[in-house]
Coordinates of C-alpha atoms in Angstrom, one line a residue:
X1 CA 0.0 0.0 0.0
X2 CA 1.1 3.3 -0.5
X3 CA 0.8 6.0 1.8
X4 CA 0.3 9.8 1.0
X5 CA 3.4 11.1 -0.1
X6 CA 4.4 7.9 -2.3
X7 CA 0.9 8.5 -3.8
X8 CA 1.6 12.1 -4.3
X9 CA 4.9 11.5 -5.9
X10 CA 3.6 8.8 -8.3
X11 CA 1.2 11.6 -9.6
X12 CA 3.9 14.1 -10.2
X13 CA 6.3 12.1 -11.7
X14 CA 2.8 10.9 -14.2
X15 CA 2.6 14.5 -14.8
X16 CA 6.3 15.2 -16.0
X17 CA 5.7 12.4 -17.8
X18 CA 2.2 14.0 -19.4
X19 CA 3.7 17.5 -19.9
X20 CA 6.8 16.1 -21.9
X21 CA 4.6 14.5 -24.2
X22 CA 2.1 17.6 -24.0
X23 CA 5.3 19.7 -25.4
X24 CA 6.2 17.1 -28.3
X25 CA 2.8 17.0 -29.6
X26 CA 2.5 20.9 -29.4
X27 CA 5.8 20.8 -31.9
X28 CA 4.3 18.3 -34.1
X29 CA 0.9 20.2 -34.4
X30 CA 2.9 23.1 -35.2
X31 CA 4.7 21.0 -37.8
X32 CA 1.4 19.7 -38.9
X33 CA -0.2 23.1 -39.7
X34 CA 2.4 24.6 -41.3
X35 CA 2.4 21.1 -43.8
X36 CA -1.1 22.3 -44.8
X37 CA -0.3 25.6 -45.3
X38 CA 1.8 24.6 -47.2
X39 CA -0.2 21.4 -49.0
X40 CA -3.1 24.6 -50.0
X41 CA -0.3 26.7 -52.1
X42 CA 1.9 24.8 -53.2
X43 CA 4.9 25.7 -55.0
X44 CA 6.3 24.2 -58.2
X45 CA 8.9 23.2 -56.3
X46 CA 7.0 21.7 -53.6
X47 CA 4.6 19.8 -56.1
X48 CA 7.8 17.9 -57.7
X49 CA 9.2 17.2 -54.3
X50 CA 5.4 16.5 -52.4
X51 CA 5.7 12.3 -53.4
X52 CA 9.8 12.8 -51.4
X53 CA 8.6 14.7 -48.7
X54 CA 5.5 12.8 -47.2
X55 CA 7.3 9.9 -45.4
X56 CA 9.4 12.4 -43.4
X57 CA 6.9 14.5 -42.7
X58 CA 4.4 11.6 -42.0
X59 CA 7.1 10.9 -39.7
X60 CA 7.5 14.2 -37.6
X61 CA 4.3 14.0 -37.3
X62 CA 3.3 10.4 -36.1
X63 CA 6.3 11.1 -33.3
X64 CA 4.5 10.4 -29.8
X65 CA 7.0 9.5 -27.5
X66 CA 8.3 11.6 -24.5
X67 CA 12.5 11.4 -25.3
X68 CA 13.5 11.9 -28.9
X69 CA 14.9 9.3 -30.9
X70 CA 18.4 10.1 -30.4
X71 CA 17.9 9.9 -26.7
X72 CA 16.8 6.3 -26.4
X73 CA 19.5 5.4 -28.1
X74 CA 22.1 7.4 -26.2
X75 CA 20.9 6.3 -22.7
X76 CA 19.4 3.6 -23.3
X77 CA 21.7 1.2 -21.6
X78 CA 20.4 3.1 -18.7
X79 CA 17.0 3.8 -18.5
X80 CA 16.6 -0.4 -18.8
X81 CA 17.3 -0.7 -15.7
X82 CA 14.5 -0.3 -12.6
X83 CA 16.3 2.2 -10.8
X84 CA 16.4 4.4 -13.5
X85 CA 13.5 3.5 -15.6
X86 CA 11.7 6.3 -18.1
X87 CA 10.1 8.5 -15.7
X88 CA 14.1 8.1 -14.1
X89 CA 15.5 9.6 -17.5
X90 CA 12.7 12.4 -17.8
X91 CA 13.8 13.5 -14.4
X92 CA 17.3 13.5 -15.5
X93 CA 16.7 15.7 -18.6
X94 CA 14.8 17.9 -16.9
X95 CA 17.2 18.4 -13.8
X96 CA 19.4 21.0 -13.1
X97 CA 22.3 20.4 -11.4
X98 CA 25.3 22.8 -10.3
X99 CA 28.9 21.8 -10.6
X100 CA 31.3 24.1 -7.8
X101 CA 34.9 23.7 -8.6
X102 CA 36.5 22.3 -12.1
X103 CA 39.6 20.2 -10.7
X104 CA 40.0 16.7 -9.7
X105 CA 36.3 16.3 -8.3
X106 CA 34.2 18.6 -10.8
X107 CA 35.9 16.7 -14.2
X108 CA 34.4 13.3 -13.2
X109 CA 31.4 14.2 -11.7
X110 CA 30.1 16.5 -14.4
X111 CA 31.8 13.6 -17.2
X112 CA 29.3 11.6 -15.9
X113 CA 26.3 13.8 -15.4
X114 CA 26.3 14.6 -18.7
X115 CA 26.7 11.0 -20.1
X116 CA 23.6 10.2 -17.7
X117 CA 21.7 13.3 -19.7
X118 CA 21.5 15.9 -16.8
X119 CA 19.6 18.7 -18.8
X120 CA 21.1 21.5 -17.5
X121 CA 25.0 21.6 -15.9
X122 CA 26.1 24.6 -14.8
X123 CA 29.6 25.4 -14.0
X124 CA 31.2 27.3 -11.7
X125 CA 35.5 28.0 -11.0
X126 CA 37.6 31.1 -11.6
X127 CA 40.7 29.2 -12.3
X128 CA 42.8 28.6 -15.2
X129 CA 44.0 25.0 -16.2
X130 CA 48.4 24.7 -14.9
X131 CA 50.3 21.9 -15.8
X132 CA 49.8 20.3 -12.8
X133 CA 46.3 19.8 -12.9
X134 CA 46.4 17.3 -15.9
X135 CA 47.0 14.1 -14.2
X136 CA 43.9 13.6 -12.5
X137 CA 41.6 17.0 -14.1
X138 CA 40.7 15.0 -16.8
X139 CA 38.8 17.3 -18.7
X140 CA 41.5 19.6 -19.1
X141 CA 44.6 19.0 -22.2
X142 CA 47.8 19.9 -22.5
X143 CA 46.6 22.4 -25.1
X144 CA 43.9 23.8 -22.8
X145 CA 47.0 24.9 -20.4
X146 CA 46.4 28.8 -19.9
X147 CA 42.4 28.6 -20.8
X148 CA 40.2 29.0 -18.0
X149 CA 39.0 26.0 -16.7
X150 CA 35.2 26.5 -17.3
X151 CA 36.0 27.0 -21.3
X152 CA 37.9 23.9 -21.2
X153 CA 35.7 21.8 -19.5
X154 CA 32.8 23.3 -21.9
X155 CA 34.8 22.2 -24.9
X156 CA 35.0 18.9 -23.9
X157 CA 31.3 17.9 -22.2
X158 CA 30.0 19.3 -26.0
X159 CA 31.6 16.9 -27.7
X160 CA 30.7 14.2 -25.1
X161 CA 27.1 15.4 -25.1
X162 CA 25.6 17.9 -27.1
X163 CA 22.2 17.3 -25.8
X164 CA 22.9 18.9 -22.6
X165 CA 22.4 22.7 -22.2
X166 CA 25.7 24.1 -20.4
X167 CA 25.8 27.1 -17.8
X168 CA 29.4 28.8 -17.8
X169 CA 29.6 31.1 -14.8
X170 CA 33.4 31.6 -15.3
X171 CA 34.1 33.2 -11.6
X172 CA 35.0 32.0 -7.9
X173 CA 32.2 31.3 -5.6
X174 CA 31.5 34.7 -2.9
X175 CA 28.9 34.7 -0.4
X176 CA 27.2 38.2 -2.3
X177 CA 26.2 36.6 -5.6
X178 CA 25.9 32.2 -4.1
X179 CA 22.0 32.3 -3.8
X180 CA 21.7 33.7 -7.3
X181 CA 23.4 31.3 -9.1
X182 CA 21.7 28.3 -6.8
X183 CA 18.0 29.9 -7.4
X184 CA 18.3 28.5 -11.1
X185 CA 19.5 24.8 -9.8
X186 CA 17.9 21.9 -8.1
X187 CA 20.7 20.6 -7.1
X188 CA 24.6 21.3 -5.3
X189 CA 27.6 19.1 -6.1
X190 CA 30.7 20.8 -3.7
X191 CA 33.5 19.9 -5.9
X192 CA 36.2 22.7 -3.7
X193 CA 39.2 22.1 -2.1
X194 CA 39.2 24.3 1.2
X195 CA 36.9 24.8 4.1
X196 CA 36.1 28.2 3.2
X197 CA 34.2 27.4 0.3
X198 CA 32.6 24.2 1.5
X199 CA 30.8 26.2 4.5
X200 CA 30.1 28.8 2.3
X201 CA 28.2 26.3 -0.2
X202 CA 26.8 24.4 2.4
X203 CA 25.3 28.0 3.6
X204 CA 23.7 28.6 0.4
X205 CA 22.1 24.9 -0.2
X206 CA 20.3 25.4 3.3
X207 CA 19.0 28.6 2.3
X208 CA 18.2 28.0 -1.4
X209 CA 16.8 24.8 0.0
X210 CA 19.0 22.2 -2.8
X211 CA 20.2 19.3 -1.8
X212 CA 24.3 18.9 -1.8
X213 CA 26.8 16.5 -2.7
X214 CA 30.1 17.2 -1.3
X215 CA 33.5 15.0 -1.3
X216 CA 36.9 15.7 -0.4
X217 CA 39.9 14.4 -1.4
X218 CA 43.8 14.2 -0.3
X219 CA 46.6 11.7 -0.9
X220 CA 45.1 8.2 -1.0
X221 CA 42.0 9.1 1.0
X222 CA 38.5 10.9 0.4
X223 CA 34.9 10.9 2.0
X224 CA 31.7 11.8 0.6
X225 CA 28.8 13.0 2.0
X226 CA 25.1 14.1 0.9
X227 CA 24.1 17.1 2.6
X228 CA 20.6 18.6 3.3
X229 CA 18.8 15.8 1.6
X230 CA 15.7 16.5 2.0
X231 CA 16.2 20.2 2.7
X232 CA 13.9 22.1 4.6
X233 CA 11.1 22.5 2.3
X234 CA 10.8 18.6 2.6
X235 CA 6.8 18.3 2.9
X236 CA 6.9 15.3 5.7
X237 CA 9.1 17.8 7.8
X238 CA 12.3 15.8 7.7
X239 CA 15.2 17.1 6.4
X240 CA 19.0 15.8 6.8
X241 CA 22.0 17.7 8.3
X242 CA 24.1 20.1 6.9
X243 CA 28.0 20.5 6.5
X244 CA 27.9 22.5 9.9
X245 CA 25.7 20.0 11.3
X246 CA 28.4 17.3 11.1
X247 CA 31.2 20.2 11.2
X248 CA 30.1 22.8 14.0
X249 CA 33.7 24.5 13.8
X250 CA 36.4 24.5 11.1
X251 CA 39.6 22.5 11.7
X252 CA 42.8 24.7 13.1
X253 CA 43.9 26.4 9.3
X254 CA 47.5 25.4 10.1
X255 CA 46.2 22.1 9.6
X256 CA 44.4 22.4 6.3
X257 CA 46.4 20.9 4.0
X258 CA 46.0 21.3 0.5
X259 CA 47.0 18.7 -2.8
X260 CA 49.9 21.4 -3.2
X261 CA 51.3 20.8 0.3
X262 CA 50.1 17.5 0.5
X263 CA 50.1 15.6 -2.4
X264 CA 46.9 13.6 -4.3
X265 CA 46.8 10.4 -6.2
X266 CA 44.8 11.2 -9.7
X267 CA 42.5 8.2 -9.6
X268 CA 41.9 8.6 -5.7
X269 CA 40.2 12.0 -6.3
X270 CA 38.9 10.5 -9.7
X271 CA 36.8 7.7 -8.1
X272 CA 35.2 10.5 -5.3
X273 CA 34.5 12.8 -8.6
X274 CA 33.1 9.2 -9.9
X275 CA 30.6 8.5 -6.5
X276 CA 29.7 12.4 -6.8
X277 CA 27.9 11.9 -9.9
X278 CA 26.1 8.4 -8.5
X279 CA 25.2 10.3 -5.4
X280 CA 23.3 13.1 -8.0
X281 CA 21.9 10.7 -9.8
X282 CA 20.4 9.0 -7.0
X283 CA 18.7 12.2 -5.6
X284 CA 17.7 12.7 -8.9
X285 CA 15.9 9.7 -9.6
X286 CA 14.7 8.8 -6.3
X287 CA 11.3 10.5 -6.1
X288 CA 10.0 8.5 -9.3
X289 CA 10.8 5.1 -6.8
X290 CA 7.3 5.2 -5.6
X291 CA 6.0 4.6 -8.8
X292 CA 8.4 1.9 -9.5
X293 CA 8.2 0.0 -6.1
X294 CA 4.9 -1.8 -6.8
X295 CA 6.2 -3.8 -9.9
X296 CA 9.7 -3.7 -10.0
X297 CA 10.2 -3.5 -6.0
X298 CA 13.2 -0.3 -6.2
X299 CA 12.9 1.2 -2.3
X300 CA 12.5 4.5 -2.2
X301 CA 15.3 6.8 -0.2
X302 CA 13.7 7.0 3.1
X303 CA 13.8 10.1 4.7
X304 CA 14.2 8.4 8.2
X305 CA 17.7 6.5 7.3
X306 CA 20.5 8.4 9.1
X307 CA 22.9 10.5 7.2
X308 CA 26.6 8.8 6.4
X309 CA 29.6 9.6 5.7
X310 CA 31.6 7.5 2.9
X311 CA 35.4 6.7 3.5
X312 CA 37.5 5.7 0.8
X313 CA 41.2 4.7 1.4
X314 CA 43.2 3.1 -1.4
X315 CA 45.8 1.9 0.3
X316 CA 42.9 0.1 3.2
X317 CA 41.4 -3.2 2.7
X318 CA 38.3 -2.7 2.2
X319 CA 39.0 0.7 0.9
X320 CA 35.7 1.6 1.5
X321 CA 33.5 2.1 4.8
X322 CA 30.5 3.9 5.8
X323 CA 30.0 5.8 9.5
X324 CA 26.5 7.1 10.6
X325 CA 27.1 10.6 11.2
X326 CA 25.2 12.9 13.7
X327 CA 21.2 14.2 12.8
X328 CA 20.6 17.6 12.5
X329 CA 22.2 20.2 15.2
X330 CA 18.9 21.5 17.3
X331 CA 21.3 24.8 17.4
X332 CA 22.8 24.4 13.7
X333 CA 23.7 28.6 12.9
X334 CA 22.5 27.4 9.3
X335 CA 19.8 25.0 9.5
X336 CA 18.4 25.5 13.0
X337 CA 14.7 26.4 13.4
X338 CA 15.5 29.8 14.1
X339 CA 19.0 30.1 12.2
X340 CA 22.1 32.6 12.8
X341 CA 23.0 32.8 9.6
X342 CA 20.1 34.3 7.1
X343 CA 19.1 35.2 3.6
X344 CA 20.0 38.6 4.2
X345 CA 23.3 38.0 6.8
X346 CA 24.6 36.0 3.1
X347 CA 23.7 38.7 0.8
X348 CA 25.5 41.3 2.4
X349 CA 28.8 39.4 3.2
X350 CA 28.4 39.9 7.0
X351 CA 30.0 36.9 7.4
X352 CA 33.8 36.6 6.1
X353 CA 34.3 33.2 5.6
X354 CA 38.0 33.5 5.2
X355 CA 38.2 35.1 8.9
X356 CA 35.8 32.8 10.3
X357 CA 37.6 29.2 8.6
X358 CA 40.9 31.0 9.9
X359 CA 44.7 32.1 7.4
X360 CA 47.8 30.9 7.4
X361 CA 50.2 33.6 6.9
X362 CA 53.7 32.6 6.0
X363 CA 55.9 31.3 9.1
X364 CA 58.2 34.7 10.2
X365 CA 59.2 33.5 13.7
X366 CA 63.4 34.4 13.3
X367 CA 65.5 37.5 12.9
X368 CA 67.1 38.7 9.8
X369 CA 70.0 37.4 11.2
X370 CA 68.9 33.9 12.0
X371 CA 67.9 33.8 7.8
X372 CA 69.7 33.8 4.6
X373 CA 68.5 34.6 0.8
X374 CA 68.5 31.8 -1.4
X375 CA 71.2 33.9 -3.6
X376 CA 73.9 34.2 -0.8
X377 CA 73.5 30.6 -0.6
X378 CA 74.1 30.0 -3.9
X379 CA 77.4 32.4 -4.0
X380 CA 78.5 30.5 -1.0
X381 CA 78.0 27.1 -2.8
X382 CA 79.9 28.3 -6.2
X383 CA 82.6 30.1 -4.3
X384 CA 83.4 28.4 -1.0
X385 CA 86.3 26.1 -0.6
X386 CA 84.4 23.9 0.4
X387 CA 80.7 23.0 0.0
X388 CA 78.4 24.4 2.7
X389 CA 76.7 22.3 5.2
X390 CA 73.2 21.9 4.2
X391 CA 70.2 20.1 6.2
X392 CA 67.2 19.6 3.8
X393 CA 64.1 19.2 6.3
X394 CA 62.1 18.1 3.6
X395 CA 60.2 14.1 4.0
X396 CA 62.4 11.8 2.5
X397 CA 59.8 11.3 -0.6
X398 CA 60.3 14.9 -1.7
X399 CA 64.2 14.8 -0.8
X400 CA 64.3 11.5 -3.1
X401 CA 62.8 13.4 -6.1
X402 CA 65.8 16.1 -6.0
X403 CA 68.1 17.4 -3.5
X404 CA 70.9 19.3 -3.7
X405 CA 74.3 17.4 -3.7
X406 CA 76.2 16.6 0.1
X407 CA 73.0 17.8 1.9
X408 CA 71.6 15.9 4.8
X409 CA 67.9 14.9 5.0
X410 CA 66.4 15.0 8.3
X411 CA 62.9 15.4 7.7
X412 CA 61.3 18.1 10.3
X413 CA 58.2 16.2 12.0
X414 CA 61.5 14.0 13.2
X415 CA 63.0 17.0 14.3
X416 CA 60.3 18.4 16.1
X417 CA 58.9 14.9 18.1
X418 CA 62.4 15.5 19.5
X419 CA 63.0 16.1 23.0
X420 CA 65.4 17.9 24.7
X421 CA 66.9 14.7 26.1
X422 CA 67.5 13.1 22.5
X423 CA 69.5 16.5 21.2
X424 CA 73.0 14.2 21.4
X425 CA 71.5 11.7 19.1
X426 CA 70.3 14.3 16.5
X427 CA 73.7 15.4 17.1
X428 CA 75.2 12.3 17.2
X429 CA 73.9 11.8 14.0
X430 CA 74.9 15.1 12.0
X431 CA 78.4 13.9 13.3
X432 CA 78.6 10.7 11.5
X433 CA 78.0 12.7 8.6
X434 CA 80.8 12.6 6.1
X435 CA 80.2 16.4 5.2
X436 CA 79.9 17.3 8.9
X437 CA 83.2 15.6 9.6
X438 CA 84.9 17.8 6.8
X439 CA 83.8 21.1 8.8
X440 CA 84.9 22.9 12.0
X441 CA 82.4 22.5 14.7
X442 CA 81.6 25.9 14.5
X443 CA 80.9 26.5 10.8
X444 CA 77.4 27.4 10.0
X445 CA 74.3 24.8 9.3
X446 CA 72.1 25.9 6.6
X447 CA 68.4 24.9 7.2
X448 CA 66.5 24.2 3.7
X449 CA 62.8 22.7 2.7
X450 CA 60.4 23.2 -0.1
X451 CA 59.3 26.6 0.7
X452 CA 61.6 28.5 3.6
X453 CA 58.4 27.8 6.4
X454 CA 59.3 24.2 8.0
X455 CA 62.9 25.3 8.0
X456 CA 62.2 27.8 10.4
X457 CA 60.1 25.7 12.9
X458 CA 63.3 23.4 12.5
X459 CA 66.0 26.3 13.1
X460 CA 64.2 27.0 16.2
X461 CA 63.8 23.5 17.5
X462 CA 67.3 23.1 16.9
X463 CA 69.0 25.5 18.7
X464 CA 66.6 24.4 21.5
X465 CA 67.7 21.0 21.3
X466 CA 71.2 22.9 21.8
X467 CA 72.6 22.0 18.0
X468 CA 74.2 25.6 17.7
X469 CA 76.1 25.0 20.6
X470 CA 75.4 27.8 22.7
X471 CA 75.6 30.1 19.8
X472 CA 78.9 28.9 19.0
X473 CA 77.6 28.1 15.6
X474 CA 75.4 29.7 13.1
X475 CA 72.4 27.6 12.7
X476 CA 69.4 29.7 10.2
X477 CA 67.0 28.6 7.4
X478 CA 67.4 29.6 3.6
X479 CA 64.5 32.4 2.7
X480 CA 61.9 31.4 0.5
X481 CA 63.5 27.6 0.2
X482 CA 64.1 25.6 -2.9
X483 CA 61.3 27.7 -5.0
X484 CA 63.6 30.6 -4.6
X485 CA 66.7 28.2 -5.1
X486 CA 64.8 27.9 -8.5
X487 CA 63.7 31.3 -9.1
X488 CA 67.5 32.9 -8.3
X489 CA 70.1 30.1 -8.5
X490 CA 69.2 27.5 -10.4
X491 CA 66.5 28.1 -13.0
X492 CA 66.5 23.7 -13.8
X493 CA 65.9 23.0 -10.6
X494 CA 62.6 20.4 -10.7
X495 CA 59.4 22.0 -10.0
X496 CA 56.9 20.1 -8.5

């Protein structure tokens, strides 16, 4: 038996069903009269070509089905099955779904939305495609390298699917201008990299009431998680949490890392991109289950189930696991019955998201003359007697992939789980050292890493672990690190 709301939503999804067909035949009549028109004057022209023209016309006009030709074809391997079904596809094409963020997470999600026949994808990022995008971006080419991301991404869905209509809003998400751009979409997919923008989004969804997708992804790991789903319009009263719901405060920003920092594994962020687009496509084509559940038995998404959280780890076996995450917050700021955070508080940008998730400025904690510029290092290198003694701070991974010749690689999380009590074996082992045995205990020690900021947390924990010898030796970090090694020494040096 059905109860009210399945017997509600088998009626609507009867009705898109209706109106498609309504719209097809309007066309055709259209066709149809203009035929007769046409048929009561005819041209010499038209009278030698009247016996070639009738079948195709005939055609046109005997078309009664609610997908065109074309589409049945195209998604046909899809709508066979009873999760999706036709009333699945209709809801599909006439969906509109918003893609935030064209990098590792936006390329496969909206790949596959647009395969699966989402009728309207828009697009938001304010980026440009870099070389370093391309090995897990995959809608971006080497020869898109330069464009911005959005053109890119455009070229390529056309060509994948040209049945789709395709919104370019070529700029970077900002509280003033989110709930115009969600207004014209049904539904969110967070595709963002940084906690700024995913509170932000989240924000929005609650107040445009959408539903919202959003994933995250870093070196071998991601989660995934469907947000406001339903959101607070839901008719039964229900709705499910939102990102401040499960994340009430922002992690400490000097522990945000990024895929810059940290690294990212291409097919790691591709398969979260990849469960993205399944997650959309199950909200989308959930409300015709009702009508499906009678004869092909397909559940319908219950509102009551407890929101979850998705964890994939490649490296894990089994990679994947689900957790049951908290309900909704009775005190949410966002989706509380009587919430902080308004239409009006988002228009006007009362909130600044960047001050709220916290910055990072870079690390300035020594003296100008605990530091040394990348260029005097260099002059020292070329012109000393002897080569200078260098300690690279960097993990081993990243010294393995270049380093500069006779330097020694302590990496600096070592360093800094030091206590003061194990200062003679950090010691101990700079002394075994064949370049540290070639040097007067007092010459200098020149602390190195990627970009000049761990090597000054390291400076200072080693002169408190006593390594400069009571200031007997000069123990300071290069300025800027091995990106200004590149930009003023060595112009070959490996970026990466």
């Amino acid at each position: 038996m059905f109860d009210a709301s399945q017997g509600v939503q088998a009626i609507r999804a009867q009705i898109d069903a209706l109106e498609c067909q309504l719209h097809d035949l309007k066309q055709q009549l259209a066709i149809a009269e203009k035929n007769v028109d046409v048929s009561h004057n005819p041209s010499p022209t038209a009278q030698s070509k009247n016996t070639e023209d009738t079948p195709a016309l005939h055609t046109v006009r005997d078309w009664r089905w609610p997908l065109e030709g074309e589409e049945y074809n195209r998604y046909g391997r899809q709508m066979i099955m009873p999760e999706i079904g036709l009333h699945g596809q209709l809801n599909l094409k006439h969906a509109r779904v918003l893609v935030i963020g064209l990098g590792g997470l936006g390329c496969p999600a909206a790949v596959y939305l647009a395969g699966a026949g989402v009728g309207t994808i828009g697009l938001v990022d304010g980026d440009i495609v870099e070389l370093s995008n391309l090995h897990r971006q995959i809608l971006h080419s080497t020869g898109k390298v330069g464009q911005l991301k959005v053109e890119s991404a455009l070229d390529q869905l056309r060509q994948l699917n040209p049945k789709v209509n395709y919104v370019a809003h070529p700029e970077n998400l900002i509280s003033t201008t989110a709930l115009d751009i969600f207004q014209s979409y049904d539904l969110i997919l967070d595709c963002t990299d940084h906690p700024t923008s995913r509170y932000l989004i989240s924000d929005a969804a609650v107040l445009s009431r959408k539903p919202l997708v959003s994933a995250s992804a870093l070196r071998t790991e991601g989660q995934l998680m469907v947000l406001n789903n339903p959101p607070n319009c839901s008719r039964n009263g229900r709705s499910g949490p939102c990102y401040r719901c499960i994340f009430p405060k922002p992690p400490p920003a000097e522990s945000v890392t990024g895929c810059g920092e940290g690294g990212i594994l291409g097919p790691v962020v591709g398969v979260m991109g990849v469960l993205m687009a399944l997650e959309a496509i199950k909200v989308i084509t959930c409300k015709t289950a009702a009508s499906d559940k009678e004869t092909n038995g397909v559940t319908e998404q219950s509102t009551d189930e407890p929101a979850t959280m998705l964890l994939f780890s490649a490296y894990s076996n089994p990679p994947f696991r689900n957790i049951r995450l908290r309900g909704k917050r009775p005190r949410c700021m966002s989706c509380s019955a009587k919430p902080a955070i308004t239409e009006e508080f988002l228009r006007l940008g009362t909130l600044d998201y960047t001050i709220f998730c916290g910055t990072t400025s870079p690390v300035c904690i020594l003296g100008e003359d605990e530091r040394i510029s990348a260029k005097d290092l260099g002059k020292i290198w070329r012109e000393g007697a002897t080569k200078p003694l260098i300690l690279d701070v960097r993990d081993k991974v990243q010294y393995d992939i270049c380093h500069l010749e006779g330097s020694i690689n302590i990496p600096y999380p070592w360093v800094e789980s030091s206590r003061p009590h194990e200062a003679g074996q950090i010691a101990q082992d700079l002394a075994m050292s064949s370049i540290l045995s070639d040097h007067p205990s007092t010459n200098a020690i020149y602390v190195l890493c990627r970009f000049g900021n761990d090597s000054q947390l390291a400076v200072r924990q080693l002169k408190e672990l006593g390594i400069d010898e009571g200031g007997k030796r000069w123990v300071g970090d290069v300025r800027g690190g091995l990106r200004a090694w590149r930009q003023d020494v060595d112009p070959q040096w490996p970026e990466y």
